[in-house]
Coordinates of C-alpha atoms in Angstrom, one line a residue:
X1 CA 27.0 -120.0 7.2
X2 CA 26.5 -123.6 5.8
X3 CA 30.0 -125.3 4.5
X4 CA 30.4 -126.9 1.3
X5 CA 32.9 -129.7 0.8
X6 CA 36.0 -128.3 -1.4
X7 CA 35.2 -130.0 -4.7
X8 CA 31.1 -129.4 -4.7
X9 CA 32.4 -125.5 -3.9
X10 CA 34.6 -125.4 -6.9
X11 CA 31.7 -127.5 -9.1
X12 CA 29.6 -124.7 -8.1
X13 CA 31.7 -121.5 -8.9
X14 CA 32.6 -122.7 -12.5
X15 CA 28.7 -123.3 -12.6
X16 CA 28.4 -119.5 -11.6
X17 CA 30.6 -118.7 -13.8
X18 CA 29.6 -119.8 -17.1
X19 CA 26.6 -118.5 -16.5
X20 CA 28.1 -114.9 -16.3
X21 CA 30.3 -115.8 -19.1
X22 CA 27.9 -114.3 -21.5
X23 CA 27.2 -111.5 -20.0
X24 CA 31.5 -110.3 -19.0
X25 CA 32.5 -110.6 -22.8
X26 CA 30.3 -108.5 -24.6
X27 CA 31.2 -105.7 -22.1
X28 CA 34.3 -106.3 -22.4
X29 CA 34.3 -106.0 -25.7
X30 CA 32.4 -103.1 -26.4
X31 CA 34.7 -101.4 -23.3
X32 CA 37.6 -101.1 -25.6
X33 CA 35.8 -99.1 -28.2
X34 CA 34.1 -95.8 -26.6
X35 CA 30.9 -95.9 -27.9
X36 CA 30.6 -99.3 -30.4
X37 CA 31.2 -97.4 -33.0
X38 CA 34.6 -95.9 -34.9
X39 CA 33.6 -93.2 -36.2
X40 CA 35.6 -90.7 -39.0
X41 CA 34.6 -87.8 -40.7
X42 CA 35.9 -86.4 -43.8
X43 CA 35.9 -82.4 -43.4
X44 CA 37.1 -81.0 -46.3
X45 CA 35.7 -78.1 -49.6
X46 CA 32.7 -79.7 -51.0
X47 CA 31.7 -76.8 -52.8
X48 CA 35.1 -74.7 -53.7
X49 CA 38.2 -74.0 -55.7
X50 CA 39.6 -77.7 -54.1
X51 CA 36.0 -79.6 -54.0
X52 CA 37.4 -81.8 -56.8
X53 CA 40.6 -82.5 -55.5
X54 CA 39.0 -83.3 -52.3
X55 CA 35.5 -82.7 -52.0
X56 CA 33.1 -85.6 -51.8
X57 CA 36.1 -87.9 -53.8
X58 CA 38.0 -87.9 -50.5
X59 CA 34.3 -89.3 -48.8
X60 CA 34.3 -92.1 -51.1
X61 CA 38.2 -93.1 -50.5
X62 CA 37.1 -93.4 -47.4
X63 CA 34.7 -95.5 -47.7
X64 CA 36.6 -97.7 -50.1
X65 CA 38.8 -98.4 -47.1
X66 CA 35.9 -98.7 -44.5
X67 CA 34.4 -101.4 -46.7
X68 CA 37.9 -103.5 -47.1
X69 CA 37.4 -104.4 -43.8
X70 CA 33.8 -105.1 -44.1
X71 CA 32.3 -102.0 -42.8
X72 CA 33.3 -103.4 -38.9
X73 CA 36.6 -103.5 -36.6
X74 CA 37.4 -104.2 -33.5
X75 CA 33.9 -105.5 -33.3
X76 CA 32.6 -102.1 -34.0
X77 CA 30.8 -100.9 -36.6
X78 CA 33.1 -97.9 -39.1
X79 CA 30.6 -95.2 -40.0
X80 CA 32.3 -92.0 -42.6
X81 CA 30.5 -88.7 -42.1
X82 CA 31.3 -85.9 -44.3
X83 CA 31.5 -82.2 -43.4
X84 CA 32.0 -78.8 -45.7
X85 CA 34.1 -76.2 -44.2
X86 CA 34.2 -73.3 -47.1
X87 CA 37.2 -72.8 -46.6
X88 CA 37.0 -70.9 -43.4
X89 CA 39.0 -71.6 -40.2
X90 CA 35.8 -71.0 -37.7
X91 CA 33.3 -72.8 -39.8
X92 CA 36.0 -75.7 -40.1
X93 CA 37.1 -75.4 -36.3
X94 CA 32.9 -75.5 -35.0
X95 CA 32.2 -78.3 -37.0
X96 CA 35.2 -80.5 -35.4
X97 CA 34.3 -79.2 -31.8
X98 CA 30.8 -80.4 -32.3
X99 CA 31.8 -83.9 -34.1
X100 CA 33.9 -84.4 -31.0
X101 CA 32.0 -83.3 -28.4
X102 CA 28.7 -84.5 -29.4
X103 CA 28.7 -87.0 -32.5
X104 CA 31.3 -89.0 -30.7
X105 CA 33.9 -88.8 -33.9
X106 CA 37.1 -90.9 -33.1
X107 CA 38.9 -89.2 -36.4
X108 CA 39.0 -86.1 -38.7
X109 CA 40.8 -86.8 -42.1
X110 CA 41.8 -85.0 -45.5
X111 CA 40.7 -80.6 -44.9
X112 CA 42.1 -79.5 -48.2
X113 CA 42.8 -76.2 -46.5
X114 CA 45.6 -75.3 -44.4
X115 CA 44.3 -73.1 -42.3
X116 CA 41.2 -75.1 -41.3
X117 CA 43.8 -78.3 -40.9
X118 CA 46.0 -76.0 -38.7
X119 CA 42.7 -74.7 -36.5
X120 CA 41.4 -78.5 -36.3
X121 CA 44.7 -80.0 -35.0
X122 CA 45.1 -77.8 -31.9
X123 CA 41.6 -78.2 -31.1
X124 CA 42.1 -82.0 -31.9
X125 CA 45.3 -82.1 -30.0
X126 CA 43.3 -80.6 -26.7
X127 CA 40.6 -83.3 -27.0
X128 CA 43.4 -86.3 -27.7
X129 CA 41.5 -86.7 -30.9
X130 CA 43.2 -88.1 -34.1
X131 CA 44.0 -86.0 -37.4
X132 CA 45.0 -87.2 -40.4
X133 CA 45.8 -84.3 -42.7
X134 CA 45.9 -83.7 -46.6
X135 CA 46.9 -80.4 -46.7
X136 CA 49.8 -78.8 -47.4
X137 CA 51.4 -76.2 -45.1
X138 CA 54.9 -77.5 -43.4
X139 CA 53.8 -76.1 -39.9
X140 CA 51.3 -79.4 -39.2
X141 CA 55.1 -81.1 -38.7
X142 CA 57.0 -78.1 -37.4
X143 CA 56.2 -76.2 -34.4
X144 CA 52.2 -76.7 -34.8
X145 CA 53.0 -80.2 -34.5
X146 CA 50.9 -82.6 -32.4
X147 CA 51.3 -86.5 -30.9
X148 CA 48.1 -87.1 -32.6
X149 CA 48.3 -86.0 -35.9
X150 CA 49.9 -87.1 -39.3
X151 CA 50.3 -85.5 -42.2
X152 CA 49.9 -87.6 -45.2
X153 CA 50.0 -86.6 -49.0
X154 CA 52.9 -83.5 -49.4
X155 CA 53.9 -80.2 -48.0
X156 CA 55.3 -77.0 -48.9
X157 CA 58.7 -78.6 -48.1
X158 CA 58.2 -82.0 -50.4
X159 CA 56.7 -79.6 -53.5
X160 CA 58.1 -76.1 -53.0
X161 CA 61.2 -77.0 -51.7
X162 CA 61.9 -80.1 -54.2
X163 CA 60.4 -78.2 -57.2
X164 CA 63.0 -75.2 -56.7
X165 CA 65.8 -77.2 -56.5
X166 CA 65.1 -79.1 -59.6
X167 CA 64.2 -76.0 -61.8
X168 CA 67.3 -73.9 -60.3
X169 CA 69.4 -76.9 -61.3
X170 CA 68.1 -76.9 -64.6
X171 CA 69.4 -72.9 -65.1
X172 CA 66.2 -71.7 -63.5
X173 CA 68.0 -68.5 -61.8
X174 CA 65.2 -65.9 -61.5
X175 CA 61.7 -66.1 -59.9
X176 CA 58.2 -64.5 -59.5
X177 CA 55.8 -65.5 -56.9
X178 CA 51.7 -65.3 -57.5
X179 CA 51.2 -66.6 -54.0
X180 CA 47.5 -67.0 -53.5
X181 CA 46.7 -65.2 -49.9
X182 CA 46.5 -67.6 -47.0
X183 CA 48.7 -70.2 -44.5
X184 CA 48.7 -72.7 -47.7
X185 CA 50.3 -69.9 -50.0
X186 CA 52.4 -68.3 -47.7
X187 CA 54.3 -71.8 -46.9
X188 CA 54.6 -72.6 -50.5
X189 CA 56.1 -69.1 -50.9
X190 CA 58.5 -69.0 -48.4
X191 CA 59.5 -72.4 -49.0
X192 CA 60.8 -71.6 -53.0
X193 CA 61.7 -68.2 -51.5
X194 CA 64.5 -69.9 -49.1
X195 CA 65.1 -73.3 -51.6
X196 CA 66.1 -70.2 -54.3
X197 CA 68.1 -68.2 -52.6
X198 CA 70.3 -71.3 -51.2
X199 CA 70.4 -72.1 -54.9
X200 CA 72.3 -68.5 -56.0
X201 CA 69.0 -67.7 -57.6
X202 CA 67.3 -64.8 -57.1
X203 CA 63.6 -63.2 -56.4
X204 CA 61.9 -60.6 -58.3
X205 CA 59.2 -60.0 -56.8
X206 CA 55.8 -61.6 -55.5
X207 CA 52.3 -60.8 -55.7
X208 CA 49.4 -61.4 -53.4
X209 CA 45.8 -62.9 -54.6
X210 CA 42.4 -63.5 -52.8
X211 CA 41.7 -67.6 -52.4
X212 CA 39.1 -68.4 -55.3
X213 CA 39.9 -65.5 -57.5
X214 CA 38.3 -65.8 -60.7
X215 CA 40.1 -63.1 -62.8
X216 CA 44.3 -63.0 -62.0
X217 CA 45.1 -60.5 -65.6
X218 CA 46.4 -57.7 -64.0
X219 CA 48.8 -59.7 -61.4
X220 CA 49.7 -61.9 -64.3
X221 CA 51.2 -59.0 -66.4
X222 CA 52.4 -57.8 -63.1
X223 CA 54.4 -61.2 -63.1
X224 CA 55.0 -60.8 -67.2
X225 CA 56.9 -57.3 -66.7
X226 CA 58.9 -59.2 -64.3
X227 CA 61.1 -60.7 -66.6
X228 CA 61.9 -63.5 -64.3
X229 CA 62.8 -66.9 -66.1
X230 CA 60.0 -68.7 -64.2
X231 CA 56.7 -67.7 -62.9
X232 CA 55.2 -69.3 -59.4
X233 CA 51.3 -69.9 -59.5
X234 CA 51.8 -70.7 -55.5
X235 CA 48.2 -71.4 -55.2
X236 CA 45.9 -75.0 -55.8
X237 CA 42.8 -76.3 -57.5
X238 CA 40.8 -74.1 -59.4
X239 CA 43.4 -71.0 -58.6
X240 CA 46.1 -72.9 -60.1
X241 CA 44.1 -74.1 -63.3
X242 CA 42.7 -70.0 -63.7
X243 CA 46.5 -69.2 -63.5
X244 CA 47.7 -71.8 -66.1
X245 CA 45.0 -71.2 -68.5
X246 CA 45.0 -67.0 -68.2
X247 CA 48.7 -67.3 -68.4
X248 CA 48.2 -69.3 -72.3
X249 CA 45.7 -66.6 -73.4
X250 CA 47.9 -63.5 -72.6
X251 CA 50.9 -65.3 -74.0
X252 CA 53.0 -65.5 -71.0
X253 CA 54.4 -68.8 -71.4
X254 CA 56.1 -68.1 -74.9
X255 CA 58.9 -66.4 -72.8
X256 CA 59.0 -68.2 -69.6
X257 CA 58.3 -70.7 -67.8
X258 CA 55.3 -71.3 -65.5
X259 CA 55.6 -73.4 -63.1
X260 CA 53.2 -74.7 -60.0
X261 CA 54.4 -76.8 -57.1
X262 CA 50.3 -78.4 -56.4
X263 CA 49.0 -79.6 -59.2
X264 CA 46.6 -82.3 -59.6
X265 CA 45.2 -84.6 -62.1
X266 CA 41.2 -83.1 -62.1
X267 CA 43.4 -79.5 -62.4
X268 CA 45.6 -81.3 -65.8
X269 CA 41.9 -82.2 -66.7
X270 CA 39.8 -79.2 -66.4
X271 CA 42.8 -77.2 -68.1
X272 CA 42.8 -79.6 -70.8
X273 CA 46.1 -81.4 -72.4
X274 CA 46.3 -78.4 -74.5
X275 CA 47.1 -75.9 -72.1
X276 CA 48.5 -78.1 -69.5
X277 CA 51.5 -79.9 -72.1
X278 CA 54.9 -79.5 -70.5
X279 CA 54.1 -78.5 -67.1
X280 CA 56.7 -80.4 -64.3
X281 CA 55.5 -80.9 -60.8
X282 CA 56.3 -83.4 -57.9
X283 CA 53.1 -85.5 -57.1
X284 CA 52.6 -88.6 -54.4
X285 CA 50.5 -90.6 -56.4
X286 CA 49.5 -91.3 -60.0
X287 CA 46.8 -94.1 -60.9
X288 CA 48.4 -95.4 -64.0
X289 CA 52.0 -96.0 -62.1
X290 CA 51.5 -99.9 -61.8
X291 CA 49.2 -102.7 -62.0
X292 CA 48.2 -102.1 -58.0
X293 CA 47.1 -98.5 -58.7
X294 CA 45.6 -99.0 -61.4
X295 CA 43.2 -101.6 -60.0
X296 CA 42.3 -99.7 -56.9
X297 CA 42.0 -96.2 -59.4
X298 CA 39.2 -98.1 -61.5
X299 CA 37.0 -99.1 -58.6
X300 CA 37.4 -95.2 -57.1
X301 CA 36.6 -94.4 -61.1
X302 CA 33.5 -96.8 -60.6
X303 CA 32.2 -94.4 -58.6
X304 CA 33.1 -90.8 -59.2
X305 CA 33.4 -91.0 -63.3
X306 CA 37.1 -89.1 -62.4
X307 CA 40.4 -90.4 -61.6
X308 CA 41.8 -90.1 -57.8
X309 CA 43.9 -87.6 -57.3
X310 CA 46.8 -87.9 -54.7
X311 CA 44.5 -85.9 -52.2
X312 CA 41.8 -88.8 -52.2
X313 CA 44.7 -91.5 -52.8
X314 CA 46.0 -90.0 -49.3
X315 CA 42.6 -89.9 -47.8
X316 CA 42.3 -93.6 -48.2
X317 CA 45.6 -94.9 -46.9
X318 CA 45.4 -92.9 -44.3
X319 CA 41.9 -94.4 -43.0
X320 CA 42.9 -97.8 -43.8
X321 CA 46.3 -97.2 -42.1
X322 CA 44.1 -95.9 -38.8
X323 CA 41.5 -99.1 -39.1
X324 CA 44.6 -101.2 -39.2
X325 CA 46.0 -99.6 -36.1
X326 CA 42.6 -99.8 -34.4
X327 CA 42.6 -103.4 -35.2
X328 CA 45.6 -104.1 -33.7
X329 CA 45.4 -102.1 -31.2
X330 CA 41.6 -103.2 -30.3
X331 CA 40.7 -100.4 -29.1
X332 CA 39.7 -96.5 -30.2
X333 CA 42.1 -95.2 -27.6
X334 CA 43.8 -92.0 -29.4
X335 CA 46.9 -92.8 -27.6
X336 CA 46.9 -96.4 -27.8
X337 CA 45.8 -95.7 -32.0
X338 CA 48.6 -93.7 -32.4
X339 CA 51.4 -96.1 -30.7
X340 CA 50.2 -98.6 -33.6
X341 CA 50.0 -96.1 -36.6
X342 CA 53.9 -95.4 -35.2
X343 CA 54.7 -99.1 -35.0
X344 CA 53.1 -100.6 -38.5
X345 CA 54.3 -100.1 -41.8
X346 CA 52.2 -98.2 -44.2
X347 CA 51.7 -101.1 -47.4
X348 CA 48.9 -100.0 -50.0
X349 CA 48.4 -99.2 -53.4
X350 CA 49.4 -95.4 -52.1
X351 CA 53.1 -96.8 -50.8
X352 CA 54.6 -99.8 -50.0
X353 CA 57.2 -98.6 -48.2
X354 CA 56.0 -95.5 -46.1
X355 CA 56.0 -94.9 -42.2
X356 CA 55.0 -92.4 -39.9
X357 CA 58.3 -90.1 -38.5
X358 CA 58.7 -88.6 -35.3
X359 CA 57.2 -85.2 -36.3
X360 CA 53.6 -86.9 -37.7
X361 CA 55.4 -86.3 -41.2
X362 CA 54.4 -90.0 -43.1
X363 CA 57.8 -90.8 -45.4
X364 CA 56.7 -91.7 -48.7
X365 CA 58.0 -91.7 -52.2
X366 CA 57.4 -89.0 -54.7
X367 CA 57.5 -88.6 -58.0
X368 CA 58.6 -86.2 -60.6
X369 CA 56.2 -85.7 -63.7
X370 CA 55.7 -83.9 -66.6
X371 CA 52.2 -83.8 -69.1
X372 CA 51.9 -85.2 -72.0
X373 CA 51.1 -83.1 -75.2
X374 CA 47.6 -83.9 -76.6
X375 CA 48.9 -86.3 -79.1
X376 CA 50.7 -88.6 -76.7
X377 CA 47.5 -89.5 -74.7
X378 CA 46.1 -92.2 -75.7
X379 CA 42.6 -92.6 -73.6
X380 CA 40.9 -90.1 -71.0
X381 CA 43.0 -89.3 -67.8
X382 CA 46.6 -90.6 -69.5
X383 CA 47.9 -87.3 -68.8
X384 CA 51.5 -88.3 -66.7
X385 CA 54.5 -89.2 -68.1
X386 CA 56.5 -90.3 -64.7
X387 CA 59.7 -88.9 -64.8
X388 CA 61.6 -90.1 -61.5
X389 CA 60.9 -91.1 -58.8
X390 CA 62.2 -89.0 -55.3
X391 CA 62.9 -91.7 -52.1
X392 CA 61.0 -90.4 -49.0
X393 CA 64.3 -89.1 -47.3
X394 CA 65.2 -86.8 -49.8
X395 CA 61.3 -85.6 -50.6
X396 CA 60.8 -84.5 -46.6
X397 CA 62.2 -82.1 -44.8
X398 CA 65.3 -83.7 -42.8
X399 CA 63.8 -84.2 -39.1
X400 CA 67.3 -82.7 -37.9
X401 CA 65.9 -79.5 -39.5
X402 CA 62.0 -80.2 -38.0
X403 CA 60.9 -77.2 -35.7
X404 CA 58.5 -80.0 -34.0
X405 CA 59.5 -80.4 -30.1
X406 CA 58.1 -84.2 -30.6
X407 CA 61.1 -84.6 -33.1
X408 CA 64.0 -83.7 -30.2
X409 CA 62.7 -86.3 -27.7

């Protein structure tokens, strides 16, 4: 083999080597994200009781956030997919299976439904996959807990807990449950149950309904004969407004109270200001609270003719919050993703001060509101009055008291 003198050798290899140049970096590059392309899907009700507090709102939130980083990251291109689940478990749980095992989809945000949310994260969990859940049950932080999910928006703790310890404060000492019959329900129910009970107050009864049920007269009369101070609708969406609205007609409010621990704004506006005046509930985002949400509601308004609610508010942070992690992370790695989402602060128009706990649970502010009577509104969607404002430690479940193993490591 011929010898080259030392410095014609080294003139040589650089030579070689720029002319690979081209060729390493792409590969590199495109190396660090699975398939060039970071992919998220929105599964959630696009056709039920919570399609407008979710639904196809949730889709667009996303894809406000996908297009503040212009539609690309980590040198990949972000492509939103949307998926209905109805509402059932299996349909919820084949849909994410095939995403990830044959659309190559890095992320699945918002569900809506607490059991589908619940089915998704183990299967999620099994696959290292990333979840970033809207719905409400406690157990996506307790002991269904996983390394690779969050849970953004509220729980049964944050609203069930928080709203029974206001009201019993307020002389509030005897309760009725119409718990709408599934996992969300039953953690809403048991939350108030327990929060009550601590609180010297006491339980009258409960009743059970069928998600989606379009009649609820004989279980609100059931609730009536009760006599109980205050009346549970422990249900969401268009449950939730049925209950408020039935509960007007057959006069039930004119001797107690009504109460509802998920309500959002598309509920306040389908029930109208009318039937809706007075009612208190904790909620994690309003569009009118300041200058910031106000700018970001009217571009989500821009497209969907209908304020966000704090579902599609939460939708969006958490995307952005998971395109900033890839991006500083560079990579679509679910385990190198989640490290980031861990490390960064959560700054938006949703929070500026929120961050993701041990458990998954993300630590946000909440607020306390009450609507307005018909005369105080002055324009479409003015329906809050903000009444206080609830820091992040006191609105969460302490993690001391967290049934999560991730939360005693």
């Amino acid at each position: 083999m011929s010898k080259l003198p030392a410095a014609r050798w080294t003139r040589t290899a650089v030579r070689h080597l720029a002319l690979c140049a081209p060729l390493l970096v792409p590969l590199a590059t495109h190396a660090q994200v699975s398939d060039g392309v970071i992919r998220i899907g929105i599964l959630n009700d696009q056709s039920g009781p919570y399609s407008d507090l979710s639904g196809q709102g949730s889709v667009e939130a996303a894809k406000l956030a996908a297009e503040e980083f212009g539609g690309k990251v980590a040198g990949s291109r972000i492509e939103i997919i949307a998926g209905d689940h109805q509402n059932k478990a299996d349909v919820g749980a084949t849909k994410a299976r095939q995403w990830f095992d044959r659309e190559g989809v890095d992320v699945i945000a918002d569900f809506s439904n607490s059991s589908v949310g619940l089915a998704v994260q183990g299967l999620a969990a099994e696959r290292k996959k990333i979840t970033l859940v809207a719905a409400a049950s406690s157990e996506f932080t307790g002991k269904s807990c996983s390394p690779y999910s969050t849970q953004w928006v509220y729980n049964s703790y944050s609203n069930g807990h928080g709203l029974a310890k206001l009201l019993s404060k307020r002389g509030y000492d005897s309760w009725y449950l119409m718990t709408v019959d599934y996992a969300f329900g039953h953690a809403f129910a048991a939350d108030i149950r327990k929060t009550v009970i601590e609180s010297g107050g006491k339980m009258l009864g409960e009743v059970k309904f069928p998600l989606n049920s379009p009649d609820l007269s004989s279980y609100l009369l059931q609730a009536q004969s009760s006599g109980a101070k205050v009346i549970v609708s422990a249900s969401a969406g268009s449950d939730m407004a049925s209950t408020v609205k039935q509960a007007a007609e057959f006069g039930v409010t004119r001797k107690q109270s009504l109460a509802a621990p998920a309500v959002f704004i598309t509920d306040v506006h389908s029930m109208g200001l009318k039937s809706a005046q007075g009612l208190q509930f904790l909620t994690a985002f309003y569009w009118d609270r300041n200058d910031t949400t106000r700018a970001w509601s009217r571009k989500f308004y821009e497209r969907r003719k209908a304020m966000p609610t704090m579902t599609q508010a939460g939708v969006y942070s958490a995307v952005r919050h998971y395109l900033k992690s890839v991006e500083a992370a560079n990579t679509d790695d679910a385990t190198a993703v989640m490290a980031k989402m861990r490390q960064l602060p959560i700054k938006d128009m949703y929070t500026d001060n929120g961050w993701i706990r041990e458990d998954g649970q993300v630590m946000h502010d909440m607020y306390l509101v009450e609507v307005k009577k018909p005369a105080e509104s002055k324009a479409a969607w003015d329906y809050y009055r903000i009444l206080d404002t609830v820091p992040a430690k006191e609105a969460f479940q302490p993690l001391t008291a967290s049934a999560c193993p991730l939360a005693r490591k």
